[in-house]
Coordinates of C-alpha atoms and ligand atoms in Angstrom, one line a residue:
M1 CA 11.0 74.1 18.1
E2 CA 14.7 73.6 18.1
K3 CA 15.9 70.0 17.8
T4 CA 18.1 68.6 20.5
R5 CA 21.6 68.5 19.2
I6 CA 23.9 65.7 20.2
P7 CA 27.4 67.1 20.5
P8 CA 29.6 65.5 17.9
T9 CA 32.0 64.0 20.5
S10 CA 29.3 62.2 22.4
F11 CA 27.8 61.0 19.1
Q12 CA 31.1 59.5 18.0
T13 CA 31.5 57.9 21.4
L14 CA 28.1 56.3 21.0
A15 CA 28.9 55.1 17.5
L16 CA 32.2 53.6 18.7
W17 CA 30.4 52.0 21.6
I18 CA 27.8 50.4 19.3
S19 CA 30.4 49.1 17.0
L20 CA 32.5 47.7 19.8
M21 CA 29.4 46.0 21.2
A22 CA 28.6 44.5 17.8
V23 CA 32.2 43.1 17.6
S24 CA 32.1 41.6 21.0
I25 CA 28.7 40.0 20.4
G26 CA 30.0 38.6 17.1
T27 CA 33.1 37.2 18.8
A28 CA 31.1 35.7 21.7
D29 CA 28.8 34.1 19.2
C30 CA 31.6 32.5 17.3
A31 CA 33.3 31.3 20.4
R32 CA 30.0 29.7 21.7
R33 CA 29.5 27.9 18.4
S34 CA 32.9 26.5 18.1
V35 CA 33.0 25.3 21.7
Q36 CA 29.6 23.7 21.6
L37 CA 29.7 21.9 18.3
P38 CA 33.2 22.0 16.7
G39 CA 33.0 22.3 13.0
S40 CA 29.4 21.5 12.4
S41 CA 29.0 24.6 10.3
R42 CA 30.3 25.2 6.9
D43 CA 33.3 27.5 7.1
G44 CA 34.9 28.8 3.9
G45 CA 32.9 26.3 1.8
V46 CA 34.2 23.3 3.7
M47 CA 31.8 21.0 5.6
R48 CA 33.6 20.0 8.7
P49 CA 33.1 16.5 10.4
F50 CA 30.3 16.2 12.9
K51 CA 28.5 13.5 14.9
Y52 CA 24.8 12.8 15.4
A53 CA 22.6 10.0 16.7
A54 CA 20.1 8.3 14.3
T55 CA 18.5 5.0 13.5
S56 CA 20.9 4.5 10.5
C57 CA 23.9 6.3 9.1
R58 CA 24.4 7.2 5.5
A59 CA 27.3 6.7 3.0
K60 CA 26.9 9.9 1.1
T61 CA 26.4 13.5 2.2
A62 CA 25.8 16.6 0.2
S63 CA 25.0 20.2 1.3
L64 CA 22.1 22.2 0.0
T65 CA 24.6 24.7 -1.2
D66 CA 25.9 22.2 -3.7
F67 CA 22.6 22.4 -5.5
G68 CA 22.5 26.2 -5.6
G69 CA 20.8 26.8 -2.3
V70 CA 20.9 30.4 -1.0
G71 CA 20.2 30.9 2.7
D72 CA 19.2 34.5 2.7
G73 CA 15.6 34.0 3.7
K74 CA 14.4 35.5 0.4
T75 CA 15.5 33.3 -2.4
S76 CA 13.3 30.3 -3.1
N77 CA 15.2 27.0 -2.6
T78 CA 12.4 24.7 -3.7
K79 CA 14.4 23.6 -6.8
A80 CA 17.6 23.2 -4.8
F81 CA 15.8 20.9 -2.3
Q82 CA 14.2 18.9 -5.0
A83 CA 17.4 18.6 -7.0
A84 CA 19.4 17.6 -3.9
V85 CA 16.9 14.8 -3.0
A86 CA 16.8 13.6 -6.6
H87 CA 20.6 13.4 -6.6
L88 CA 20.8 11.6 -3.2
A89 CA 18.0 9.1 -4.3
Q90 CA 20.6 7.3 -6.4
F91 CA 22.4 6.1 -3.2
A92 CA 19.3 4.3 -1.8
G93 CA 19.3 0.6 -2.1
G94 CA 22.9 -0.7 -2.4
G95 CA 24.5 2.7 -2.2
G96 CA 24.4 3.1 1.6
G97 CA 21.9 6.0 1.6
G98 CA 22.2 9.8 1.3
M99 CA 22.2 12.7 3.7
L100 CA 21.2 16.2 2.8
Y101 CA 22.9 18.7 5.1
V102 CA 21.2 22.0 5.6
P103 CA 23.8 24.6 6.8
A104 CA 23.3 27.6 9.0
G105 CA 21.0 30.1 7.2
R106 CA 17.4 30.8 6.4
W107 CA 16.3 28.6 3.6
L108 CA 13.0 29.7 2.1
T109 CA 11.2 26.8 0.2
G110 CA 8.0 25.4 -1.2
P111 CA 7.0 21.8 -0.6
F112 CA 9.5 19.1 -1.4
N113 CA 9.4 15.3 -1.0
L114 CA 12.0 13.0 0.6
T115 CA 13.3 9.7 -0.8
N116 CA 14.4 6.2 0.4
S117 CA 17.3 5.6 2.8
F118 CA 17.5 9.3 3.3
T119 CA 18.5 11.7 6.1
L120 CA 17.6 15.4 6.2
F121 CA 20.0 17.0 8.7
L122 CA 19.6 20.6 9.9
H123 CA 22.5 22.5 11.4
R124 CA 21.5 24.1 14.7
D125 CA 21.3 27.6 13.1
A126 CA 19.5 26.3 10.0
V127 CA 15.9 27.4 9.5
I128 CA 13.8 25.9 6.8
L129 CA 11.2 28.6 6.1
A130 CA 7.9 27.7 4.4
T131 CA 7.2 30.0 1.5
Q132 CA 4.2 32.2 1.5
D133 CA 4.0 32.2 -2.3
M134 CA 0.8 30.2 -2.8
S135 CA 1.7 29.3 -6.4
E136 CA 4.5 27.2 -4.9
W137 CA 2.0 24.9 -2.9
P138 CA 0.7 22.1 -5.1
V139 CA -2.9 20.9 -4.5
I140 CA -2.9 17.2 -3.9
D141 CA -5.6 14.5 -3.5
P142 CA -7.3 14.1 -0.1
L143 CA -6.3 11.1 2.0
P144 CA -8.5 8.0 1.1
S145 CA -9.3 7.5 4.8
Y146 CA -10.7 11.1 5.0
G147 CA -12.4 11.3 1.6
R148 CA -11.8 15.1 1.6
G149 CA -9.7 17.8 3.1
R150 CA -10.4 18.6 6.7
D151 CA -10.9 22.4 6.2
H152 CA -12.7 22.1 2.8
A153 CA -14.2 19.4 0.6
G154 CA -11.9 18.4 -2.2
G155 CA -8.2 18.5 -2.5
R156 CA -5.6 20.0 -0.1
Y157 CA -2.4 21.9 -0.2
S158 CA 0.7 19.6 -0.1
S159 CA 2.6 19.4 3.2
L160 CA 6.0 21.3 3.3
I161 CA 8.1 18.1 3.8
G162 CA 6.4 15.1 2.3
G163 CA 7.0 11.6 0.9
S164 CA 5.1 8.4 0.2
N165 CA 5.9 4.7 -0.2
L166 CA 9.3 5.1 1.3
T167 CA 11.6 3.1 3.6
D168 CA 14.0 4.5 6.2
V169 CA 13.5 8.2 6.3
I170 CA 15.3 10.4 8.9
I171 CA 14.7 14.0 9.7
T172 CA 17.0 15.3 12.4
G173 CA 19.5 17.9 13.3
D174 CA 21.2 19.6 16.1
N175 CA 17.9 21.3 17.1
G176 CA 17.7 23.2 13.8
T177 CA 14.3 24.8 12.9
I178 CA 11.5 24.2 10.5
D179 CA 9.3 27.3 10.4
G180 CA 5.9 27.1 8.7
Q181 CA 5.3 30.9 8.9
G182 CA 1.7 29.9 9.6
A183 CA 0.2 33.3 10.5
F184 CA -0.3 33.9 6.8
W185 CA -2.4 30.7 6.6
W186 CA -4.2 31.2 9.9
Q187 CA -5.4 34.6 8.8
K188 CA -6.7 33.3 5.5
F189 CA -8.3 30.4 7.2
H190 CA -10.2 32.6 9.7
G191 CA -11.1 35.0 6.9
G192 CA -12.6 32.1 4.8
K193 CA -10.1 32.9 2.1
L194 CA -8.8 29.4 1.4
K195 CA -10.2 27.1 -1.3
Y196 CA -8.3 24.1 0.0
T197 CA -7.3 22.5 3.3
R198 CA -4.0 23.9 4.8
G199 CA -0.8 21.8 4.4
Y200 CA 1.0 20.2 7.3
L201 CA 4.7 20.7 8.2
I202 CA 5.8 17.1 7.8
E203 CA 3.6 14.3 6.3
L204 CA 4.8 10.9 5.3
L205 CA 2.5 8.3 3.7
H206 CA 2.9 4.5 3.4
T207 CA 6.4 4.8 4.9
D208 CA 8.2 2.1 7.0
Q209 CA 11.0 3.3 9.4
I210 CA 10.6 6.9 10.2
F211 CA 12.9 8.7 12.6
I212 CA 12.3 12.4 13.5
S213 CA 14.4 13.9 16.2
N214 CA 16.2 16.9 17.6
L215 CA 14.4 19.6 15.8
T216 CA 12.3 22.7 16.6
L217 CA 9.1 23.1 14.6
L218 CA 7.5 26.5 14.6
N219 CA 4.1 27.9 13.4
S220 CA 2.9 25.2 11.2
P221 CA -0.1 26.2 8.9
A222 CA -2.0 23.3 10.5
W223 CA -0.8 19.9 12.0
N224 CA 3.0 19.6 12.6
I225 CA 4.0 15.9 12.2
H226 CA 1.6 13.6 10.4
P227 CA 2.7 10.1 9.6
V228 CA -0.1 8.2 7.8
Y229 CA -0.5 4.5 6.8
S230 CA 3.1 4.1 8.2
S231 CA 4.9 1.9 10.7
N232 CA 8.0 1.7 12.9
I233 CA 8.2 5.4 13.8
V234 CA 10.3 7.1 16.4
I235 CA 9.8 10.8 17.2
S236 CA 12.2 12.0 19.8
G237 CA 13.4 15.3 21.3
I238 CA 11.2 17.5 19.2
T239 CA 10.1 21.0 20.3
I240 CA 6.9 22.2 18.7
L241 CA 5.8 25.8 19.2
A242 CA 2.7 27.6 17.9
P243 CA 0.5 30.3 19.4
V244 CA -2.1 28.8 21.7
R245 CA -4.9 30.4 19.7
S246 CA -3.6 29.3 16.3
P247 CA -6.1 27.0 14.5
N248 CA -5.5 23.2 14.3
T249 CA -1.8 23.4 15.0
D250 CA -1.8 19.8 16.5
G251 CA 1.7 18.6 17.5
I252 CA 2.1 15.0 16.5
N253 CA -0.7 13.0 14.8
P254 CA 0.0 9.3 14.1
D255 CA -2.8 8.4 11.7
S256 CA -3.4 4.7 10.8
C257 CA 0.1 4.0 12.0
S258 CA 1.6 1.0 13.8
H259 CA 4.6 0.7 16.2
V260 CA 5.1 4.3 17.1
R261 CA 7.3 5.7 19.9
I262 CA 7.0 9.4 20.8
E263 CA 9.3 10.5 23.5
D264 CA 10.9 13.6 25.1
C265 CA 8.8 16.1 23.2
Y266 CA 7.8 19.6 24.4
I267 CA 4.7 21.0 22.7
V268 CA 2.9 24.3 23.0
S269 CA 0.1 24.5 20.5
G270 CA -3.4 25.7 19.6
D271 CA -4.8 22.2 19.3
D272 CA -4.1 18.7 20.7
C273 CA -0.4 18.1 21.6
V274 CA -0.6 14.4 20.5
A275 CA -3.7 13.2 18.6
I276 CA -4.0 9.6 17.5
K277 CA -6.2 9.1 14.5
S278 CA -7.3 6.5 11.9
G279 CA -9.6 8.0 9.3
W280 CA -13.0 9.6 9.2
D281 CA -16.4 7.9 9.1
E282 CA -17.2 5.8 6.0
Y283 CA -13.8 6.7 4.4
G284 CA -11.8 5.5 7.4
I285 CA -14.0 2.4 7.7
A286 CA -13.4 1.5 4.1
V287 CA -9.6 1.9 4.4
G288 CA -9.7 0.1 7.7
M289 CA -6.1 0.7 9.0
P290 CA -5.9 1.1 12.8
S291 CA -3.4 3.1 14.8
Q292 CA -1.9 0.6 17.3
H293 CA 1.1 -0.3 19.4
I294 CA 1.9 3.3 20.3
I295 CA 4.2 4.5 23.1
I296 CA 4.1 8.1 24.4
R297 CA 6.5 9.0 27.2
R298 CA 8.0 12.1 28.7
L299 CA 5.7 14.5 26.9
T300 CA 5.3 18.0 28.1
C301 CA 2.3 19.9 26.8
I302 CA 0.7 23.4 27.0
S303 CA -2.6 23.5 25.1
P304 CA -5.2 25.8 26.7
T305 CA -7.9 24.9 24.1
S306 CA -7.3 21.2 23.6
A307 CA -6.0 17.9 24.9
V308 CA -2.6 16.7 26.0
I309 CA -3.4 13.4 24.4
A310 CA -6.4 12.9 22.2
L311 CA -7.8 9.7 20.7
G312 CA -9.9 10.6 17.7
S313 CA -12.0 12.2 16.8
E314 CA -11.2 10.5 13.4
M315 CA -10.8 6.9 14.6
S316 CA -12.8 4.9 12.0
G317 CA -9.9 2.5 11.3
G318 CA -9.7 1.8 15.1
I319 CA -7.2 2.7 17.8
Q320 CA -5.7 0.1 20.1
D321 CA -2.8 -0.6 22.4
V322 CA -1.7 2.9 23.3
R323 CA 0.7 3.2 26.3
A324 CA 1.4 6.7 27.7
E325 CA 3.6 7.4 30.7
D326 CA 5.2 10.3 32.4
I327 CA 3.1 13.1 31.0
T328 CA 3.4 16.7 32.2
A329 CA 1.1 19.5 31.3
I330 CA 0.2 23.0 32.3
D331 CA -2.7 25.2 31.3
S332 CA -4.3 22.6 29.0
E333 CA -8.0 21.9 28.4
S334 CA -8.0 18.2 29.2
G335 CA -5.4 15.5 30.1
V336 CA -6.7 12.6 28.0
R337 CA -9.6 12.9 25.7
I338 CA -11.5 10.3 23.7
K339 CA -13.5 11.8 20.9
T340 CA -15.9 9.8 18.8
A341 CA -19.4 9.8 17.3
V342 CA -22.1 7.6 15.8
G343 CA -21.0 7.0 12.2
R344 CA -17.3 6.6 13.1
G345 CA -17.6 2.8 13.6
A346 CA -14.5 0.8 14.7
Y347 CA -13.1 1.1 18.3
V348 CA -10.9 2.7 20.8
K349 CA -9.6 0.0 23.1
D350 CA -6.7 -1.0 25.4
I351 CA -5.6 2.5 26.2
F352 CA -3.2 2.8 29.1
V353 CA -2.1 6.1 30.7
R354 CA 0.1 6.0 33.8
G355 CA 1.8 8.9 35.5
M356 CA 0.4 12.4 34.7
N357 CA 1.3 15.6 36.5
L358 CA -1.1 18.3 35.5
N359 CA -1.6 21.9 36.5
T360 CA -4.4 24.2 35.5
M361 CA -6.9 22.1 33.6
K362 CA -10.5 22.2 32.7
W363 CA -10.9 18.4 32.7
V364 CA -8.4 15.7 33.7
F365 CA -10.4 13.1 31.9
W366 CA -12.8 13.8 29.1
M367 CA -14.7 11.3 26.9
T368 CA -17.2 12.5 24.2
G369 CA -19.4 10.0 22.3
S370 CA -21.2 12.7 20.2
Y371 CA -18.3 14.6 18.6
K372 CA -20.0 16.7 16.0
S373 CA -18.0 16.7 12.7
H374 CA -18.6 14.5 9.7
P375 CA -17.0 14.6 6.3
D376 CA -20.5 14.6 4.7
N377 CA -24.0 13.2 5.4
K378 CA -23.3 9.8 4.0
Y379 CA -22.0 8.3 7.2
D380 CA -23.6 5.1 8.4
P381 CA -25.9 5.7 11.5
N382 CA -25.4 2.0 12.4
A383 CA -21.6 2.4 12.6
I384 CA -21.4 2.7 16.4
P385 CA -17.8 2.9 17.8
V386 CA -16.9 0.6 20.6
V387 CA -14.9 2.2 23.4
K388 CA -13.6 -0.2 26.0
G389 CA -10.6 -1.1 28.2
I390 CA -9.5 2.4 29.2
S391 CA -7.0 2.5 32.1
Y392 CA -5.8 5.6 33.8
S393 CA -3.5 5.6 36.9
D394 CA -1.1 7.6 39.1
V395 CA -2.3 11.1 38.3
V396 CA -1.9 14.3 40.3
A397 CA -3.7 17.4 39.0
T398 CA -4.0 20.8 40.6
D399 CA -6.2 23.8 39.8
V400 CA -8.8 21.8 38.0
T401 CA -12.3 23.0 37.0
Q402 CA -13.9 19.6 36.8
A403 CA -12.2 16.2 37.5
A404 CA -13.9 14.4 34.7
R405 CA -16.6 14.6 32.1
L406 CA -17.4 11.2 30.7
E407 CA -20.1 11.0 28.1
G408 CA -20.5 7.7 26.2
I409 CA -23.1 6.7 23.6
S410 CA -26.6 5.8 24.7
N411 CA -27.3 2.1 24.2
A412 CA -23.6 1.7 23.5
P413 CA -21.8 2.7 26.7
F414 CA -18.1 3.0 27.0
T415 CA -17.0 0.0 29.2
G416 CA -14.1 -1.4 31.1
I417 CA -13.0 2.0 32.3
C418 CA -10.5 1.8 35.2
I419 CA -9.2 4.8 37.1
S420 CA -6.8 4.4 40.1
N421 CA -4.6 6.5 42.3
V422 CA -5.7 9.9 41.1
T423 CA -5.7 13.0 43.2
V424 CA -7.4 16.1 41.8
Q425 CA -7.2 19.4 43.6
L426 CA -10.1 21.5 42.4
A427 CA -9.7 25.2 41.5
A428 CA -11.3 27.9 43.6
K429 CA -13.9 28.4 40.8
A430 CA -14.5 24.7 40.2
K431 CA -17.8 23.2 39.0
K432 CA -20.1 22.1 41.8
Q433 CA -20.2 18.5 40.5
S434 CA -16.6 17.3 40.2
W435 CA -17.6 14.2 38.1
T436 CA -20.3 13.9 35.5
C437 CA -20.8 10.5 33.9
T438 CA -23.3 9.2 31.3
D439 CA -23.2 5.9 29.5
V440 CA -19.9 4.8 31.0
E441 CA -19.1 1.7 33.0
G442 CA -16.1 0.7 35.0
V443 CA -14.3 0.8 38.4
S444 CA -12.0 3.0 40.4
K445 CA -9.6 2.8 43.3
G446 CA -8.1 5.5 45.4
V447 CA -9.5 8.4 43.5
S448 CA -10.2 11.8 45.0
P449 CA -12.7 13.5 44.8
T450 CA -14.9 10.4 44.7
P451 CA -15.9 9.4 41.2
C452 CA -19.5 9.0 40.0
A453 CA -21.5 5.9 41.0
S454 CA -20.9 4.2 37.6
L455 CA -17.2 3.9 38.6
P456 CA -17.5 2.4 42.1
D457 CA -14.4 2.2 44.3
Q458 CA -13.1 -1.3 44.6
G459 CA -11.6 -0.8 48.0
A460 CA -8.0 -0.7 49.3
G461 CA -7.4 -4.5 48.6
A462 CA -8.2 -4.2 44.8
E463 CA -5.5 -4.3 42.2
P464 CA -4.5 -0.9 40.6
C465 CA -5.6 -0.4 37.0
P466 CA -3.6 -2.5 34.5
F467 CA -0.6 -1.3 32.4
P468 CA 1.1 -3.7 29.9
T469 CA 4.3 -5.4 31.1
D470 CA 5.4 -6.7 27.8
R471 CA 7.9 -4.8 25.6
L472 CA 6.9 -3.5 22.2
P473 CA 9.4 -4.1 19.4
I474 CA 9.6 -0.4 18.7
D475 CA 11.3 0.0 22.1
D476 CA 14.2 -2.2 20.9
I477 CA 15.2 0.3 18.2
V478 CA 18.5 1.8 19.2
F479 CA 20.1 4.9 17.9
E480 CA 23.5 4.6 16.2
E481 CA 26.3 7.1 16.6
C482 CA 26.7 8.5 13.1
S483 CA 29.5 10.7 11.9
Y484 CA 30.1 12.8 8.9
T485 CA 33.7 12.8 7.7
S486 CA 34.4 14.7 4.5
Ligands
NAG1 C1 19.8 15.1 20.4 O1 20.7 16.1 20.8 C2 21.3 15.8 22.0 C3 22.2 17.0 22.3 O2 21.5 18.2 22.1 C4 22.1 14.6 21.9 O3 22.7 14.3 23.2 C5 21.2 13.4 21.5 O4 22.0 12.3 21.3 C6 20.5 13.8 20.3 N1 19.5 12.7 20.1 C7 19.3 12.2 18.9 C8 18.3 11.1 18.9 O5 19.8 12.5 17.9
NAG2 C1 5.1 14.7 -3.1 O1 4.4 13.4 -3.1 C2 3.0 13.5 -3.1 C3 2.5 12.1 -2.8 O2 3.1 11.1 -3.5 C4 2.6 14.0 -4.4 O3 1.2 14.1 -4.4 C5 3.2 15.4 -4.6 O4 2.9 15.9 -5.8 C6 4.7 15.4 -4.4 N1 5.1 16.8 -4.3 C7 6.2 17.2 -4.9 C8 6.5 18.7 -4.7 O5 6.9 16.5 -5.6
NAG3 C1 1.8 3.4 -2.2 O1 1.5 2.3 -1.5 C2 0.1 2.1 -1.4 C3 -0.2 1.0 -0.4 O2 0.6 -0.1 -0.7 C4 -0.5 1.9 -2.8 O3 -1.9 1.7 -2.7 C5 -0.2 3.1 -3.6 O4 -0.6 2.9 -4.9 C6 1.3 3.4 -3.6 N1 1.5 4.7 -4.2 C7 2.5 4.9 -5.1 C8 2.6 6.3 -5.6 O5 3.3 4.0 -5.4
NAG4 C1 15.7 23.7 20.9 O1 15.3 25.0 20.6 C2 14.1 25.4 21.2 C3 13.7 26.7 20.6 O2 14.7 27.6 20.7 C4 14.4 25.5 22.7 O3 13.2 25.9 23.4 C5 14.8 24.1 23.2 O4 15.1 24.1 24.6 C6 16.0 23.6 22.4 N1 16.2 22.2 22.8 C7 17.4 21.7 23.0 C8 17.5 20.3 23.4 O5 18.4 22.4 23.0
NAG5 C1 0.3 7.0 43.0 O1 0.7 8.0 42.1 C2 1.8 8.7 42.4 C3 2.2 9.7 41.3 O2 1.1 10.4 41.0 C4 3.0 7.8 42.7 O3 4.1 8.5 43.1 C5 2.7 6.7 43.7 O4 3.7 5.8 43.8 C6 1.4 6.0 43.2 N1 1.0 5.1 44.3 C7 0.9 3.8 44.1 C8 0.4 3.0 45.2 O5 1.1 3.3 43.0

């Protein structure tokens, strides 16, 4: 068969047209960049001045390229990141702190740790890419409050960006990206090919003053943001994206943390969007560090297989004083879920959620007292968790399979549950029973469809469910306007 011949003239026209298009796209791109963020990119080796908001500003700034960084998406920058952080560490303390600037480019790297009084700043076209070279991922000890890795007994792979025993750590940028390239790990995990627990994208231990803002996190191997044993944490303006079937790609998991403020985040994930935790069974009980004084507001979530906000299941250090407001979700399994089990011990108490707008949910409210997962069989059968003082109000939900499924623990019911001003519109294929309740006690007011008998309606004259009126100190943290001037 004879091949179709393109006449030379029309071929040349096509080629010319393609090259013109490339030029015009290139020009438009440059124009867009220089209009939106004058000089935040490195042009001709010169870092231009730029401004950003953060909880503290830094005296010294260096670029990753000053340490041999190559942003070609192929060269490993692990040594460059580590050398940069080591260099900037000298400005902690009296030196005014250091900032590492990650320019536009694709910066492949293995895990690296941050330091004190330190800012990691990502240009909007910067992508930190997690390496898939497993020899670059150190295996570290399990967390004391877990006793083992979550996927496997024993150690676990390091997180991509880590740090411990630090003060004043900022990770921010003009919506730059950290990409965990997780598909590699998810496949190995599903295939049973991993010896150790997968690493997280960001994990900071024993750190005071953490500020993470204005970033996009993609395809983490497992959890995305994991502060542990830490305090005074603000997480703001973060976009987290992972396929909705990816395993354990939780969004933000404060774990044994106090004074946390999570706001204006958009999360699409294969597991809980926000999960508050505090250790696992006897290990969490021994460490005994609660998660408390936590604000969550203006969260948007898509999580078809999991919760918008989860409390647990690891809660053995206790969880108390959580205040969530202004929550939006579509296509998620449950709105708020409490997960615990005999053996966990501790408590989940003083939980307040006000203002949820939900669309396409299996359950608006879900509580589970028999969550089946234990680190080992050494857990204490007498360690019964206490769940009390749970207050949910001002909720509108549409296309819902079942309004609520509330299952406490027999002989240790979940008490002080209060649900008010909730309108649930059931889906065409909803369950016949819109509420199922066992081992729970509480009250309701203005809830439709009518809740189960264990949550009797208090009548129109009753008070709505409580929500704290005091202000938490973490709300008084203000962002400074910082600027880099060469
Ligand atoms: C995040 O970026 C927006 C612009 O995209 C800016 O207005 C805002 O101040 C930034 N916030 C923080 C906390 O850096
Ligand atoms: C980072 O810090 C952790 C905890 O202190 C440590 O286990 C790990 O080895 C460090 N990783 C690197 C790459 O230095
Ligand atoms: C970090 O702080 C914790 C708690 O104070 C302490 O137990 C641990 O030994 C410290 N780790 C390092 C590496 O200094
Ligand atoms: C940040 O980037 C993500 C991914 O491209 C995008 O969905 C999001 O809208 C961006 N956020 C801002 C504040 O520009
Ligand atoms: C009930 O909740 C809706 C939002 O879902 C809110 O607009 C309304 O003000 C609430 N009503 C009362 C009496 O608080």
